[in-house]
Amino acid sequence: MTTADQRPMRADARRNYKRLLDEAKVAFLEHGADAPLEDIARRAHVGIGTLYRHFPTRLALQAAVYQEQVDDLCAKAYELLETERSGDALAAWMRSFAEYATSRRGLMQTLKEVIDVRSDLFARCHDEIRGAAGTVLAEAQRAGTVRPEVTVEDLLRLTHGLSVATQSAPESADRLLSYLLDGLRPQH
């Protein structure tokens, strides 16, 4: 972790940065992308000046939260491949992706309104998600649990569709995911 002038952060600054990100995630989920920054700083047990030292604007904080969430989602794909069978890893990651997409919709909409979707942030995050999805998909295809003609784009669109479909009915997510996974299996 480095500051704007690329010096490594002190340990206390790293802790403050992490607490601010953690509390911002919770606040954005609870109150939307316009959650009061003063509340985020208070919940992180730092002053508002500390928040602004790390994140000079609300947008900088939102972008950092978004990037960290994408990083976590992608890391989950690789972790699942280490701990689950290929088909199970794909199902678990699709569930995680759908939950992520559903819970972050407000923050994503806000970021899209103020940042060009062709920006480095969105391009980098899109590439990371595409890479993680491609890895779990390829492993499931190699194991024979997913049709070979399914593409990464297909998988991402289907998973996004699942998140949209279950936004107002989250209790149906597992059932709908099972139907979706049945459709991805090779047809004999």
One Martini backbone bead per residue (centre of mass of N, CA, C, O) as a GRO file, in nm:
protein
  188
    1MET     BB    1   0.094   0.038   0.025
    2THR     BB    2   0.044   0.365  -0.111
    3THR     BB    3   0.090   0.676  -0.180
    4ALA     BB    4   0.085   0.924  -0.404
    5ASP     BB    5   0.421   0.932  -0.368
    6GLN     BB    6   0.503   0.610  -0.313
    7ARG     BB    7   0.502   0.564  -0.020
    8PRO     BB    8   0.495   0.379   0.233
    9MET     BB    9   0.286   0.284   0.469
   10ARG     BB   10   0.209   0.292   0.765
   11ALA     BB   11   0.059   0.086   0.980
   12ASP     BB   12  -0.166   0.287   1.075
   13ALA     BB   13  -0.252   0.372   0.788
   14ARG     BB   14  -0.337   0.091   0.692
   15ARG     BB   15  -0.555   0.049   0.904
   16ASN     BB   16  -0.725   0.295   0.831
   17TYR     BB   17  -0.777   0.223   0.539
   18LYS     BB   18  -0.921  -0.047   0.595
   19ARG     BB   19  -1.144   0.062   0.778
   20LEU     BB   20  -1.264   0.256   0.572
   21LEU     BB   21  -1.340   0.043   0.364
   22ASP     BB   22  -1.518  -0.134   0.541
   23GLU     BB   23  -1.719   0.095   0.625
   24ALA     BB   24  -1.800   0.178   0.339
   25LYS     BB   25  -1.930  -0.082   0.252
   26VAL     BB   26  -2.151  -0.079   0.465
   27ALA     BB   27  -2.268   0.203   0.406
   28PHE     BB   28  -2.340   0.153   0.105
   29LEU     BB   29  -2.538  -0.077   0.166
   30GLU     BB   30  -2.727   0.081   0.370
   31HIS     BB   31  -2.723   0.399   0.210
   32GLY     BB   32  -2.555   0.412  -0.023
   33ALA     BB   33  -2.346   0.620  -0.216
   34ASP     BB   34  -2.442   0.873  -0.003
   35ALA     BB   35  -2.298   0.823   0.235
   36PRO     BB   36  -2.172   0.959   0.505
   37LEU     BB   37  -1.846   1.036   0.566
   38GLU     BB   38  -1.855   1.093   0.869
   39ASP     BB   39  -1.965   0.810   0.943
   40ILE     BB   40  -1.731   0.647   0.834
   41ALA     BB   41  -1.513   0.770   1.013
   42ARG     BB   42  -1.643   0.707   1.286
   43ARG     BB   43  -1.661   0.391   1.241
   44ALA     BB   44  -1.331   0.389   1.199
   45HIS     BB   45  -1.194   0.577   1.416
   46VAL     BB   46  -1.176   0.858   1.256
   47GLY     BB   47  -1.111   1.132   1.099
   48ILE     BB   48  -1.194   1.321   0.829
   49GLY     BB   49  -0.899   1.381   0.750
   50THR     BB   50  -0.816   1.087   0.709
   51LEU     BB   51  -1.005   1.024   0.485
   52TYR     BB   52  -0.897   1.255   0.289
   53ARG     BB   53  -0.607   1.150   0.270
   54HIS     BB   54  -0.695   0.880   0.127
   55PHE     BB   55  -0.981   1.030   0.016
   56PRO     BB   56  -1.037   1.322  -0.149
   57THR     BB   57  -1.302   1.173  -0.249
   58ARG     BB   58  -1.583   1.005  -0.287
   59LEU     BB   59  -1.496   0.866  -0.549
   60ALA     BB   60  -1.235   0.741  -0.440
   61LEU     BB   61  -1.379   0.560  -0.236
   62GLN     BB   62  -1.567   0.411  -0.429
   63ALA     BB   63  -1.343   0.296  -0.612
   64ALA     BB   64  -1.196   0.135  -0.388
   65VAL     BB   65  -1.431  -0.045  -0.314
   66TYR     BB   66  -1.477  -0.168  -0.591
   67GLN     BB   67  -1.196  -0.289  -0.630
   68GLU     BB   68  -1.199  -0.472  -0.378
   69GLN     BB   69  -1.448  -0.638  -0.460
   70VAL     BB   70  -1.329  -0.753  -0.716
   71ASP     BB   71  -1.086  -0.886  -0.589
   72ASP     BB   72  -1.252  -1.076  -0.405
   73LEU     BB   73  -1.411  -1.221  -0.628
   74CYS     BB   74  -1.162  -1.333  -0.777
   75ALA     BB   75  -1.032  -1.483  -0.540
   76LYS     BB   76  -1.268  -1.680  -0.502
   77ALA     BB   77  -1.226  -1.846  -0.756
   78TYR     BB   78  -0.942  -1.958  -0.679
   79GLU     BB   79  -1.021  -2.081  -0.407
   80LEU     BB   80  -1.237  -2.281  -0.513
   81LEU     BB   81  -1.037  -2.446  -0.691
   82GLU     BB   82  -0.883  -2.554  -0.427
   83THR     BB   83  -1.165  -2.674  -0.261
   84GLU     BB   84  -1.319  -2.763  -0.523
   85ARG     BB   85  -1.487  -2.882  -0.753
   86SER     BB   86  -1.532  -2.755  -1.056
   87GLY     BB   87  -1.846  -2.742  -1.060
   88ASP     BB   88  -1.869  -2.627  -0.769
   89ALA     BB   89  -1.702  -2.374  -0.817
   90LEU     BB   90  -1.884  -2.247  -1.026
   91ALA     BB   91  -2.142  -2.229  -0.858
   92ALA     BB   92  -2.022  -2.063  -0.623
   93TRP     BB   93  -1.929  -1.823  -0.798
   94MET     BB   94  -2.201  -1.747  -0.919
   95ARG     BB   95  -2.327  -1.682  -0.650
   96SER     BB   96  -2.126  -1.461  -0.570
   97PHE     BB   97  -2.172  -1.281  -0.816
   98ALA     BB   98  -2.475  -1.230  -0.778
   99GLU     BB   99  -2.449  -1.103  -0.497
  100TYR     BB  100  -2.263  -0.878  -0.577
  101ALA     BB  101  -2.440  -0.744  -0.798
  102THR     BB  102  -2.686  -0.688  -0.619
  103SER     BB  103  -2.539  -0.524  -0.376
  104ARG     BB  104  -2.382  -0.308  -0.599
  105ARG     BB  105  -2.572  -0.143  -0.785
  106GLY     BB  106  -2.562   0.151  -0.670
  107LEU     BB  107  -2.258   0.196  -0.693
  108MET     BB  108  -2.232   0.137  -0.994
  109GLN     BB  109  -2.422   0.359  -1.093
  110THR     BB  110  -2.262   0.593  -0.979
  111LEU     BB  111  -1.995   0.537  -1.127
  112LYS     BB  112  -2.116   0.550  -1.417
  113GLU     BB  113  -2.201   0.857  -1.391
  114VAL     BB  114  -1.877   0.963  -1.324
  115ILE     BB  115  -1.750   0.730  -1.497
  116ASP     BB  116  -1.602   0.609  -1.751
  117VAL     BB  117  -1.648   0.290  -1.884
  118ARG     BB  118  -1.345   0.331  -2.027
  119SER     BB  119  -1.186   0.318  -1.794
  120ASP     BB  120  -0.940   0.181  -1.613
  121LEU     BB  121  -1.112   0.068  -1.390
  122PHE     BB  122  -1.321  -0.089  -1.562
  123ALA     BB  123  -1.121  -0.247  -1.735
  124ARG     BB  124  -0.974  -0.392  -1.507
  125CYS     BB  125  -1.222  -0.525  -1.376
  126HIS     BB  126  -1.324  -0.674  -1.622
  127ASP     BB  127  -1.068  -0.844  -1.665
  128GLU     BB  128  -1.070  -0.986  -1.390
  129ILE     BB  129  -1.348  -1.120  -1.414
  130ARG     BB  130  -1.297  -1.265  -1.680
  131GLY     BB  131  -1.058  -1.435  -1.579
  132ALA     BB  132  -1.205  -1.583  -1.349
  133ALA     BB  133  -1.435  -1.700  -1.517
  134GLY     BB  134  -1.253  -1.851  -1.720
  135THR     BB  135  -1.124  -2.043  -1.514
  136VAL     BB  136  -1.379  -2.186  -1.400
  137LEU     BB  137  -1.488  -2.272  -1.674
  138ALA     BB  138  -1.249  -2.440  -1.780
  139GLU     BB  139  -1.254  -2.646  -1.549
  140ALA     BB  140  -1.545  -2.746  -1.598
  141GLN     BB  141  -1.495  -2.836  -1.889
  142ARG     BB  142  -1.262  -3.035  -1.829
  143ALA     BB  143  -1.464  -3.206  -1.631
  144GLY     BB  144  -1.759  -3.213  -1.789
  145THR     BB  145  -1.988  -2.994  -1.652
  146VAL     BB  146  -1.957  -2.819  -1.921
  147ARG     BB  147  -2.012  -2.695  -2.199
  148PRO     BB  148  -1.789  -2.617  -2.456
  149GLU     BB  149  -1.960  -2.359  -2.587
  150VAL     BB  150  -1.923  -2.199  -2.347
  151THR     BB  151  -1.876  -1.872  -2.260
  152VAL     BB  152  -1.783  -1.612  -2.078
  153GLU     BB  153  -2.012  -1.429  -2.170
  154ASP     BB  154  -2.235  -1.619  -2.101
  155LEU     BB  155  -2.176  -1.647  -1.799
  156LEU     BB  156  -2.201  -1.342  -1.727
  157ARG     BB  157  -2.489  -1.300  -1.831
  158LEU     BB  158  -2.630  -1.515  -1.661
  159THR     BB  159  -2.539  -1.407  -1.385
  160HIS     BB  160  -2.659  -1.128  -1.416
  161GLY     BB  161  -2.948  -1.223  -1.459
  162LEU     BB  162  -2.974  -1.351  -1.182
  163SER     BB  163  -2.936  -1.089  -1.019
  164VAL     BB  164  -3.182  -0.943  -1.135
  165ALA     BB  165  -3.403  -1.166  -1.076
  166THR     BB  166  -3.319  -1.163  -0.741
  167GLN     BB  167  -3.341  -0.884  -0.611
  168SER     BB  168  -3.660  -0.918  -0.510
  169ALA     BB  169  -3.587  -1.259  -0.480
  170PRO     BB  170  -3.345  -1.410  -0.306
  171GLU     BB  171  -3.481  -1.694  -0.236
  172SER     BB  172  -3.448  -1.791  -0.560
  173ALA     BB  173  -3.146  -1.828  -0.636
  174ASP     BB  174  -3.082  -2.132  -0.602
  175ARG     BB  175  -3.298  -2.242  -0.791
  176LEU     BB  176  -3.211  -2.083  -1.047
  177LEU     BB  177  -2.920  -2.185  -1.051
  178SER     BB  178  -2.989  -2.483  -1.097
  179TYR     BB  179  -3.114  -2.438  -1.375
  180LEU     BB  180  -2.871  -2.311  -1.507
  181LEU     BB  181  -2.675  -2.550  -1.461
  182ASP     BB  182  -2.837  -2.756  -1.621
  183GLY     BB  183  -2.797  -2.595  -1.896
  184LEU     BB  184  -2.469  -2.628  -1.890
  185ARG     BB  185  -2.482  -2.909  -1.929
  186PRO     BB  186  -2.426  -3.172  -2.092
  187GLN     BB  187  -2.584  -3.320  -2.373
  188HIS     BB  188  -2.688  -3.679  -2.412
   0.00000   0.00000   0.00000
